[in-house]
PDB file of C-alpha atoms in Angstrom:
ATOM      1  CA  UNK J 947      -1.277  27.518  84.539  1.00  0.00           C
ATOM      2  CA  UNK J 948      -0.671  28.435  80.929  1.00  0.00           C
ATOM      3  CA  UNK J 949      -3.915  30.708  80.800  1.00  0.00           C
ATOM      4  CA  UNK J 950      -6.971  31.350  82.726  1.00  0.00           C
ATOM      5  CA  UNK J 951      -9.254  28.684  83.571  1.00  0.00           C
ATOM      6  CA  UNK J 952     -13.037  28.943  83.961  1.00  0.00           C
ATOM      7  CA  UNK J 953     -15.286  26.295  85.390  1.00  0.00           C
ATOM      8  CA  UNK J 954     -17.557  25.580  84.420  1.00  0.00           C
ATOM      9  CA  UNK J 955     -17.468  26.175  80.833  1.00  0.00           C
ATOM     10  CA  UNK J 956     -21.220  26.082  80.940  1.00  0.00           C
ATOM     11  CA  UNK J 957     -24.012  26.314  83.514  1.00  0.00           C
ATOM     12  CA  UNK J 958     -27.360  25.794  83.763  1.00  0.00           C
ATOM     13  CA  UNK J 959     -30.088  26.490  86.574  1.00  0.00           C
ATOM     14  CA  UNK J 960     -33.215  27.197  87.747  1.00  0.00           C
ATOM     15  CA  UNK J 961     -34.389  30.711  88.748  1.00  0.00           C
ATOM     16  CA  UNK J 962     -34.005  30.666  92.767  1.00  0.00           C
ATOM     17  CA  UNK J 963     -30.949  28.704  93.007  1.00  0.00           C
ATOM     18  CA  UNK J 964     -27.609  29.649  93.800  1.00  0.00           C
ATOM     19  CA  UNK J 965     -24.372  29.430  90.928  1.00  0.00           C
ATOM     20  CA  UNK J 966     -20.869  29.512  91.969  1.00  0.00           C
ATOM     21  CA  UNK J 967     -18.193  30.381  89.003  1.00  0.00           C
ATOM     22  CA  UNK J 968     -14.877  29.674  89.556  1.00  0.00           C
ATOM     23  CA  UNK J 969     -11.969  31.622  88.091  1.00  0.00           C
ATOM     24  CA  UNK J 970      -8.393  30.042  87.634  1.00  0.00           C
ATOM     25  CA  UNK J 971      -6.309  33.313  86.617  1.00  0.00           C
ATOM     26  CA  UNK J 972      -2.100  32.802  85.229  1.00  0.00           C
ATOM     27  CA  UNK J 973       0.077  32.156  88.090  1.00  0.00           C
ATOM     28  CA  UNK J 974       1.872  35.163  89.503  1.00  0.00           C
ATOM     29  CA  UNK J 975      -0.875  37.068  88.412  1.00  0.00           C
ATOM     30  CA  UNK J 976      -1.959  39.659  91.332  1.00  0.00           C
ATOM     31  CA  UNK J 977      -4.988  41.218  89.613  1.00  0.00           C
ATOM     32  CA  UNK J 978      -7.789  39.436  88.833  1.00  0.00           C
ATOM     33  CA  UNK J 979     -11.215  40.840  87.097  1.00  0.00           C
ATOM     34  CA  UNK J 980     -14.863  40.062  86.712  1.00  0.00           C
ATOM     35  CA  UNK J 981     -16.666  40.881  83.489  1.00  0.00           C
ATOM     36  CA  UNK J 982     -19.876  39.734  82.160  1.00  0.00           C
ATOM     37  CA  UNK J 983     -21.415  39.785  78.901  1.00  0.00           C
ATOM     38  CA  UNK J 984     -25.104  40.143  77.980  1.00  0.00           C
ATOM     39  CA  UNK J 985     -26.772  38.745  74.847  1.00  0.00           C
ATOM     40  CA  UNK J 986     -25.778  41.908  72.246  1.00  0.00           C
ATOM     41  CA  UNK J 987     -23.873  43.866  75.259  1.00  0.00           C
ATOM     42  CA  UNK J 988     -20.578  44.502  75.538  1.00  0.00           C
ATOM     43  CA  UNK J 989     -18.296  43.548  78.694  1.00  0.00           C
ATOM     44  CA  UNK J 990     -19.723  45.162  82.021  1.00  0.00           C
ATOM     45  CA  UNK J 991     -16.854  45.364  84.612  1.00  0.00           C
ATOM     46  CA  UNK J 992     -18.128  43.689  88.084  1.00  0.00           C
ATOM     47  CA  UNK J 993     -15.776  43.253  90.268  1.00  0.00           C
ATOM     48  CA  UNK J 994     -11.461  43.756  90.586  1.00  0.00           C
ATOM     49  CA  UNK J 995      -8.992  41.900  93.186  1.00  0.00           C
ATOM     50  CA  UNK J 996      -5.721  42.712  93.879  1.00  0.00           C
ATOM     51  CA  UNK J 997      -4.835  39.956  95.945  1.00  0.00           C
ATOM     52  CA  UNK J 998      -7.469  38.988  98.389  1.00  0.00           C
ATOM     53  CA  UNK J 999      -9.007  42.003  98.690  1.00  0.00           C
ATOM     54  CA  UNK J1000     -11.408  43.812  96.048  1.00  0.00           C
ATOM     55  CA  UNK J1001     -10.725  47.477  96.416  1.00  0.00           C
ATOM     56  CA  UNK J1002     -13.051  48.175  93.441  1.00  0.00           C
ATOM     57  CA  UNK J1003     -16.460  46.199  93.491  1.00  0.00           C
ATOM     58  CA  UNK J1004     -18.622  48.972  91.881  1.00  0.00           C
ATOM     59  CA  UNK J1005     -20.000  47.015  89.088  1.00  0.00           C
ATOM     60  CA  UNK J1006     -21.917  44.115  91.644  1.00  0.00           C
ATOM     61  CA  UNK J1007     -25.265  44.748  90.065  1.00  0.00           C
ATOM     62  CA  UNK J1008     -27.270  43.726  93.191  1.00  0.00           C
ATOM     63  CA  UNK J1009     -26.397  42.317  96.782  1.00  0.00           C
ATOM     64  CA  UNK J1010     -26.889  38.738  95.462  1.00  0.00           C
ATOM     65  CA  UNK J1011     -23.603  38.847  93.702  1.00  0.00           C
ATOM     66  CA  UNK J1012     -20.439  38.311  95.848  1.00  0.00           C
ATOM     67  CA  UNK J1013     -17.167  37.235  95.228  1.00  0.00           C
ATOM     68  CA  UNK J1014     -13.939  36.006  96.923  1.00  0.00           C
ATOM     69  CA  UNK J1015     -10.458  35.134  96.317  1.00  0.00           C
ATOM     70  CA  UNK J1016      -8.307  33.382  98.491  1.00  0.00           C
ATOM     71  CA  UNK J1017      -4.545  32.824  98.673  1.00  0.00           C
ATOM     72  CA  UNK J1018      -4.270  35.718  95.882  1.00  0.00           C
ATOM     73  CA  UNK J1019      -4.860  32.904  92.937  1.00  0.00           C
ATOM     74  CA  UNK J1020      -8.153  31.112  92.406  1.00  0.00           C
ATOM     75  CA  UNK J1021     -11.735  33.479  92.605  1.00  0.00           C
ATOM     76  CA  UNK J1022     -15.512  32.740  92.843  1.00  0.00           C
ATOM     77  CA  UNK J1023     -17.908  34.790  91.611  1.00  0.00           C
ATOM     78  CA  UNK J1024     -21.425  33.284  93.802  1.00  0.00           C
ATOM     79  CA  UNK J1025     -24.513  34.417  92.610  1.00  0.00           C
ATOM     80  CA  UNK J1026     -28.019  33.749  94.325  1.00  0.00           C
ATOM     81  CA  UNK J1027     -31.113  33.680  94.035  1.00  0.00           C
ATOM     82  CA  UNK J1028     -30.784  33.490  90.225  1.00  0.00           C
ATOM     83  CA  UNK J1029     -32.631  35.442  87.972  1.00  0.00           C
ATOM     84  CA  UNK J1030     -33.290  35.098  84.094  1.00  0.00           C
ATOM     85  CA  UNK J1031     -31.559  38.707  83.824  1.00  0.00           C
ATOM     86  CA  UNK J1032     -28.162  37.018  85.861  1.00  0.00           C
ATOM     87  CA  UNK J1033     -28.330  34.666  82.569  1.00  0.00           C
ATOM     88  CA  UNK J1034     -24.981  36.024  80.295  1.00  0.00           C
ATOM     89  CA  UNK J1035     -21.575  34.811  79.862  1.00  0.00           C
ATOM     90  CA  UNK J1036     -19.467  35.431  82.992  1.00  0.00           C
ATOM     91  CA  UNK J1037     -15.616  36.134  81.890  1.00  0.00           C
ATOM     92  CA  UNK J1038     -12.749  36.105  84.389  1.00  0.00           C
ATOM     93  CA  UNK J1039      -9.176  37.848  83.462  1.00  0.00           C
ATOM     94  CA  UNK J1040      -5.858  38.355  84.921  1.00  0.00           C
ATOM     95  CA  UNK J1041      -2.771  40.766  84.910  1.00  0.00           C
ATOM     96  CA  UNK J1042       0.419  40.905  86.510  1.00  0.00           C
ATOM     97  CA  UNK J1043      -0.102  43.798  88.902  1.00  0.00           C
ATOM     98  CA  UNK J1044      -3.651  45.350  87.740  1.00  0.00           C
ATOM     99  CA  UNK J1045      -1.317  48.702  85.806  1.00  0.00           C
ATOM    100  CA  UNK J1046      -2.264  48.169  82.533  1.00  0.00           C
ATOM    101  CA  UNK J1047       0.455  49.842  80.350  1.00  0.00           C
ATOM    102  CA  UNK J1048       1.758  48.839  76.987  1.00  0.00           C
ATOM    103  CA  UNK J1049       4.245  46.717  79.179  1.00  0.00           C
ATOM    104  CA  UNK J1050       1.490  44.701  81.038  1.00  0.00           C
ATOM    105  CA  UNK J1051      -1.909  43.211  79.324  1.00  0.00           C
ATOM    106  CA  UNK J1052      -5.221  42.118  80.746  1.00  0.00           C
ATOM    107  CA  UNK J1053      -5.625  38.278  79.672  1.00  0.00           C
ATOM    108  CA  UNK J1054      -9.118  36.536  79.499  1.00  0.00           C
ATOM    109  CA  UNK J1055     -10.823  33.245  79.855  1.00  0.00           C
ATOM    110  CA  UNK J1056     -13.264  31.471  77.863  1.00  0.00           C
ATOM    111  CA  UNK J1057     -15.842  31.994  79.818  1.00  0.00           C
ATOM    112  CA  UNK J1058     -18.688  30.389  81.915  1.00  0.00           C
ATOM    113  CA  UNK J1059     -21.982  30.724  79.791  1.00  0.00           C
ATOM    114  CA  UNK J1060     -24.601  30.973  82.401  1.00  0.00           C
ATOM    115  CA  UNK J1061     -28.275  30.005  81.667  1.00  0.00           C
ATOM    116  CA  UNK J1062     -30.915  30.624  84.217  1.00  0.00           C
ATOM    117  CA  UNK J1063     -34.502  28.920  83.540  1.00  0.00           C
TER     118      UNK J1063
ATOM    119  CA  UNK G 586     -24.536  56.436  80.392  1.00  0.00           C
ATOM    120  CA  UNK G 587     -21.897  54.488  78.375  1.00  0.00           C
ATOM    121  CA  UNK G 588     -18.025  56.029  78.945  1.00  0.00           C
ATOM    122  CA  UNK G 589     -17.024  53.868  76.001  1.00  0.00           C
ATOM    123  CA  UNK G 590     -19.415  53.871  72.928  1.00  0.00           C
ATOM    124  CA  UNK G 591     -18.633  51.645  69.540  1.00  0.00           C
ATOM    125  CA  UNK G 592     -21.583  52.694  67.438  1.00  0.00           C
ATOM    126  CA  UNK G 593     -21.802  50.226  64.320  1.00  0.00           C
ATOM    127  CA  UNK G 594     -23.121  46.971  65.647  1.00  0.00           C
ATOM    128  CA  UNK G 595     -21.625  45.295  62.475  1.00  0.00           C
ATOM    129  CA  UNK G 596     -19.242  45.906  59.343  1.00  0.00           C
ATOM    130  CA  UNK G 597     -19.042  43.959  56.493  1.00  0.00           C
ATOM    131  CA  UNK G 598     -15.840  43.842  54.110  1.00  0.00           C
ATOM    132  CA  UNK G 599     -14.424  42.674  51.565  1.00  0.00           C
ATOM    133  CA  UNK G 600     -11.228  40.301  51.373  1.00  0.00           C
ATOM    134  CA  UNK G 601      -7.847  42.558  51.154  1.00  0.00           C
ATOM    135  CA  UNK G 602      -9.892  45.894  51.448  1.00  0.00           C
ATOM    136  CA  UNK G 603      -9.756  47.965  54.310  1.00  0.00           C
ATOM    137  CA  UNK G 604     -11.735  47.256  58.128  1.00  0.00           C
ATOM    138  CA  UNK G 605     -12.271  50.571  59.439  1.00  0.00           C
ATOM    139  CA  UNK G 606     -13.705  50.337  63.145  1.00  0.00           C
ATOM    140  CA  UNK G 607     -14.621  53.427  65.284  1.00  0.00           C
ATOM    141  CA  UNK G 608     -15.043  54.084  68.809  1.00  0.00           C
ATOM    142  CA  UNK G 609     -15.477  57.105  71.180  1.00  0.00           C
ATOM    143  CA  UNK G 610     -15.125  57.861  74.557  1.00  0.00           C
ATOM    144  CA  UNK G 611     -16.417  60.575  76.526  1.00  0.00           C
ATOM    145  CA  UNK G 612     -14.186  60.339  79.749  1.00  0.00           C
ATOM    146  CA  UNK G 613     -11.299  62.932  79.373  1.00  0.00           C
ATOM    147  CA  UNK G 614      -9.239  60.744  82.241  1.00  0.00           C
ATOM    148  CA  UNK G 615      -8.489  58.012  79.779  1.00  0.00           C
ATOM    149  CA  UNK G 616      -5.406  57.124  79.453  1.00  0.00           C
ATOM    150  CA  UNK G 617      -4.800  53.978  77.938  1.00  0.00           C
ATOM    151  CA  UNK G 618      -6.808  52.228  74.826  1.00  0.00           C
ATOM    152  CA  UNK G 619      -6.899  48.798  73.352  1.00  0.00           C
ATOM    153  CA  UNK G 620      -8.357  46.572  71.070  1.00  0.00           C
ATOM    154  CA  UNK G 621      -9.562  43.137  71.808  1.00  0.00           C
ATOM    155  CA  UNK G 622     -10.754  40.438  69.287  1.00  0.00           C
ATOM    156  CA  UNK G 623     -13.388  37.919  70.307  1.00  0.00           C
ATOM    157  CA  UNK G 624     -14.252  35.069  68.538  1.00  0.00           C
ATOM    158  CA  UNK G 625     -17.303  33.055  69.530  1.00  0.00           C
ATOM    159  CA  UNK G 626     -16.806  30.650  72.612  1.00  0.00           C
ATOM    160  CA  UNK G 627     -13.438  31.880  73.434  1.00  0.00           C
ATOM    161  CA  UNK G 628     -12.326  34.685  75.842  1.00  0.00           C
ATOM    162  CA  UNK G 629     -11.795  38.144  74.024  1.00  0.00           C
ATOM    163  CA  UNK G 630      -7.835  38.435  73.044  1.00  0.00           C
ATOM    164  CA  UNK G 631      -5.529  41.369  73.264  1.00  0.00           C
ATOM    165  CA  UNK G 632      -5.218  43.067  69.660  1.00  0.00           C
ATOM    166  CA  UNK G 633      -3.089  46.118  69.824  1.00  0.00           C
ATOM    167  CA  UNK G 634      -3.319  49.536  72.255  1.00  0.00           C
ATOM    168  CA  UNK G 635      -2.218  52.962  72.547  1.00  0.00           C
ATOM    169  CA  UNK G 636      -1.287  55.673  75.119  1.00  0.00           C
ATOM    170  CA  UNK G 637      -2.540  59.007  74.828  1.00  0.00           C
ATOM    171  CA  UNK G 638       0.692  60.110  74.529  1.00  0.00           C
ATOM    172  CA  UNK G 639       0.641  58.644  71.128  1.00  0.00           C
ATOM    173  CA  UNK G 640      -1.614  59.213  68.087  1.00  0.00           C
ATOM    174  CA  UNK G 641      -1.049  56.099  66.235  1.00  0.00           C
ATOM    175  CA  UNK G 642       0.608  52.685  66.954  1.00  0.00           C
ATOM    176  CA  UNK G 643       0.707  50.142  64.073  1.00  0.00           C
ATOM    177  CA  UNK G 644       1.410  46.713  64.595  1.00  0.00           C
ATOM    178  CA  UNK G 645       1.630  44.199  61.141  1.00  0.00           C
ATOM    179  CA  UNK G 646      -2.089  44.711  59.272  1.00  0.00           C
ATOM    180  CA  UNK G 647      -3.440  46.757  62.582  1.00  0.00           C
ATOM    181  CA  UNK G 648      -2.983  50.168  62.732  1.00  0.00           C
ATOM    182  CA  UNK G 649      -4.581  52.103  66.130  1.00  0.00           C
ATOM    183  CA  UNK G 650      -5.216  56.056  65.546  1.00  0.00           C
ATOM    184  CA  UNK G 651      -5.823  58.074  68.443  1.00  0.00           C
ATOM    185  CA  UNK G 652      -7.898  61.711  68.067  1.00  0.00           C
ATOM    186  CA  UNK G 653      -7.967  62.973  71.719  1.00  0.00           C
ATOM    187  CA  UNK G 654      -9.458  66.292  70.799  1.00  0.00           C
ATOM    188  CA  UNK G 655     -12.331  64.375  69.275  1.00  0.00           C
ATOM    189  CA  UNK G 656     -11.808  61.771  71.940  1.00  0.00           C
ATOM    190  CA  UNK G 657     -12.308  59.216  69.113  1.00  0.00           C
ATOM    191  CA  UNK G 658      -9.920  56.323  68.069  1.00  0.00           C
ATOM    192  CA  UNK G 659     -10.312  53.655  65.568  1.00  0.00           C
ATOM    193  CA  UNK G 660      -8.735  50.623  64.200  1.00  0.00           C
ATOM    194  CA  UNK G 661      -7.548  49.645  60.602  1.00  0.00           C
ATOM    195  CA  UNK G 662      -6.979  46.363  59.350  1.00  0.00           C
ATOM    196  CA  UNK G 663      -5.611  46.213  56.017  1.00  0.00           C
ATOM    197  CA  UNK G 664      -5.603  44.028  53.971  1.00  0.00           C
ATOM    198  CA  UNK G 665      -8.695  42.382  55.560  1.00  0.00           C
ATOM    199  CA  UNK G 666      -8.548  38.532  56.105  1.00  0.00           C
ATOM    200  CA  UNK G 667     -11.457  36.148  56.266  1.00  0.00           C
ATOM    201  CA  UNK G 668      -9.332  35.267  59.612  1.00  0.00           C
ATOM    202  CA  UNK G 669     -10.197  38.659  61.107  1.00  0.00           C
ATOM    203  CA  UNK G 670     -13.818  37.912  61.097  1.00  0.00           C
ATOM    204  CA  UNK G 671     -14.861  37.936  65.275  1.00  0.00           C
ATOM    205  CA  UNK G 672     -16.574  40.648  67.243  1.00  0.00           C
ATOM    206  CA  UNK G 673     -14.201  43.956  68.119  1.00  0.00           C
ATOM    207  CA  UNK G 674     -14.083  45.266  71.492  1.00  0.00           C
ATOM    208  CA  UNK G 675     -12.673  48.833  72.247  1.00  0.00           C
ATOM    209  CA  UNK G 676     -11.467  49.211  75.743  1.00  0.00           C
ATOM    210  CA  UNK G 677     -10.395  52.487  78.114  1.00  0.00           C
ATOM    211  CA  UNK G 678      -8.705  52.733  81.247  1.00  0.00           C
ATOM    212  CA  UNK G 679      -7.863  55.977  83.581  1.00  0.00           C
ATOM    213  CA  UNK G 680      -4.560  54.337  84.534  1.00  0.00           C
ATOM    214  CA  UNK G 681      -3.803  57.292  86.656  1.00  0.00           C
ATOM    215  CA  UNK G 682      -7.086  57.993  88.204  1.00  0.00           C
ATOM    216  CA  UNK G 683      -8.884  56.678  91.264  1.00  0.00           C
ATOM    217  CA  UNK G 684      -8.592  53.639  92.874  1.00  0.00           C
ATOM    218  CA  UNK G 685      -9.020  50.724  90.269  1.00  0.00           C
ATOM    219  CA  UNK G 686      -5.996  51.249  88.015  1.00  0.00           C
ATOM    220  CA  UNK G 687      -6.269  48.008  86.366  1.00  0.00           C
ATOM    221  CA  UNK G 688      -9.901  48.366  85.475  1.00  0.00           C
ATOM    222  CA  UNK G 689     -11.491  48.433  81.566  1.00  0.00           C
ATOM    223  CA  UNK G 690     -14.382  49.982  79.887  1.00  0.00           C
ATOM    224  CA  UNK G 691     -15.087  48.114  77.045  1.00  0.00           C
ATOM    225  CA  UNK G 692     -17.791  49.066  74.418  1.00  0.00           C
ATOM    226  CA  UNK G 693     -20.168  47.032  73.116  1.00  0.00           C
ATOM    227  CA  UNK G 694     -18.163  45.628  69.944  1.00  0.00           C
ATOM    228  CA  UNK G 695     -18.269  45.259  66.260  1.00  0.00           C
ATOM    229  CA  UNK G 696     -18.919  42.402  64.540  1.00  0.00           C
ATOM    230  CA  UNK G 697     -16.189  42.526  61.344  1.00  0.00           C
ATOM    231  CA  UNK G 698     -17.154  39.515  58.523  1.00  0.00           C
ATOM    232  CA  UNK G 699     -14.429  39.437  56.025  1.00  0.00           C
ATOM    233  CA  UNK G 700     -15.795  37.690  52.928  1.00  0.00           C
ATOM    234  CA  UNK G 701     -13.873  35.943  50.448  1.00  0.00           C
TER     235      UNK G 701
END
């Protein structure tokens, strides 16, 4: 596609449930990223693919995050067992081959704004 | 403990004065720095960057200066637009370090309103 696509663009849910997020990132990209954003925090890193596989996952605040991408394009980012802290604005980006340089760039979605009751 | 620090919350300017936004970093493997621009609902957008092989990189109205010693940078818009107002994300990467190449620390942003 012409950009990265999030779905949904908003999501709302219950403490207790479980949320998948689903990340659309520009085609031919190999590297895909995770970042969420907190209510007056900046972007915390979660989770990085390059492919399938996530060789960095450090930023998975608990065990109830997980995340999977298949056939190196589309990701989801599953969260369970929500909890009012999980609520924030989940952002998904893409690069060509995950070296940032001055010759490759890290483009971002809009977004899925995640509210948990 | 935050690798990537933007310490004014907010900056206020004038239309066609200078934006003046500051960030530090305390990591000494960084590499690689950029500038993203978020407006509200939308995904944050690549502004400019620069490698630490550089000390400034100026592209149109944004002009990125890199201190390493001080292991401070900061971006300068000039002249301010009313356009330019959206929240300003500093980012870092250790492009040679480790395993995650690709990965960014952002700080937490400034909010820049340009006022007419």
């Amino acid at each position: 596609g012409a950009g990265v696509s999030q779905s949904p663009s908003n999501k709302v849910t219950e403490k207790g449930k479980d949320v998948e997020l689903r990340c659309d990132p520009i085609s031919g990209h190999t590297a895909l990223y995770w970042y969420r954003q907190s209510l007056g925090q900046g972007l915390e890193f979660l989770i990085y693919f390059q492919g399938n596989s996530a060789p960095d996952k450090s930023g998975l605040p608990s065990d109830r995050f997980s995340a999977e991408r298949t056939g190196g394009s589309v990701s989801t980012l599953t969260i369970q067992r929500t909890q009012q802290e999980d609520s924030a604005v989940y952002l998904c980006a893409s690069s060509l081959q995950g070296r940032l340089s001055t010759n490759e760039k890290l483009f971002f979605g809009s977004g899925t704004q995640l509210s948990v009751l | 403990d935050q690798q990537v620090k933007q310490n004014s919350p907010s900056l206020s300017v004038q239309e066609g004065r200078i934006s003046i936004l500051n960030c530090d970093y305390t990591n000494s493997m960084f590499d690689y720095f950029l500038w993203y621009k978020k407006y509200p609902a939308e995904g944050p957008t690549f502004l400019i960057s620069i490698s630490s092989i550089k000390d400034k990189n100026e592209d149109g109205r944004f002009t990125v200066f890199l201190n390493k010693s001080a292991k401070h940078l900061s971006l300068h818009i000039v002249p301010s637009q009313p356009g330019d107002s959206a929240v300003y994300f500093c980012a870092a990467s250790a492009t040679n370090y480790g395993g995650s190449q690709g990965n960014l620390i952002f700080g937490k942003g400034t909010k820049l309103s340009v006022k007419p």
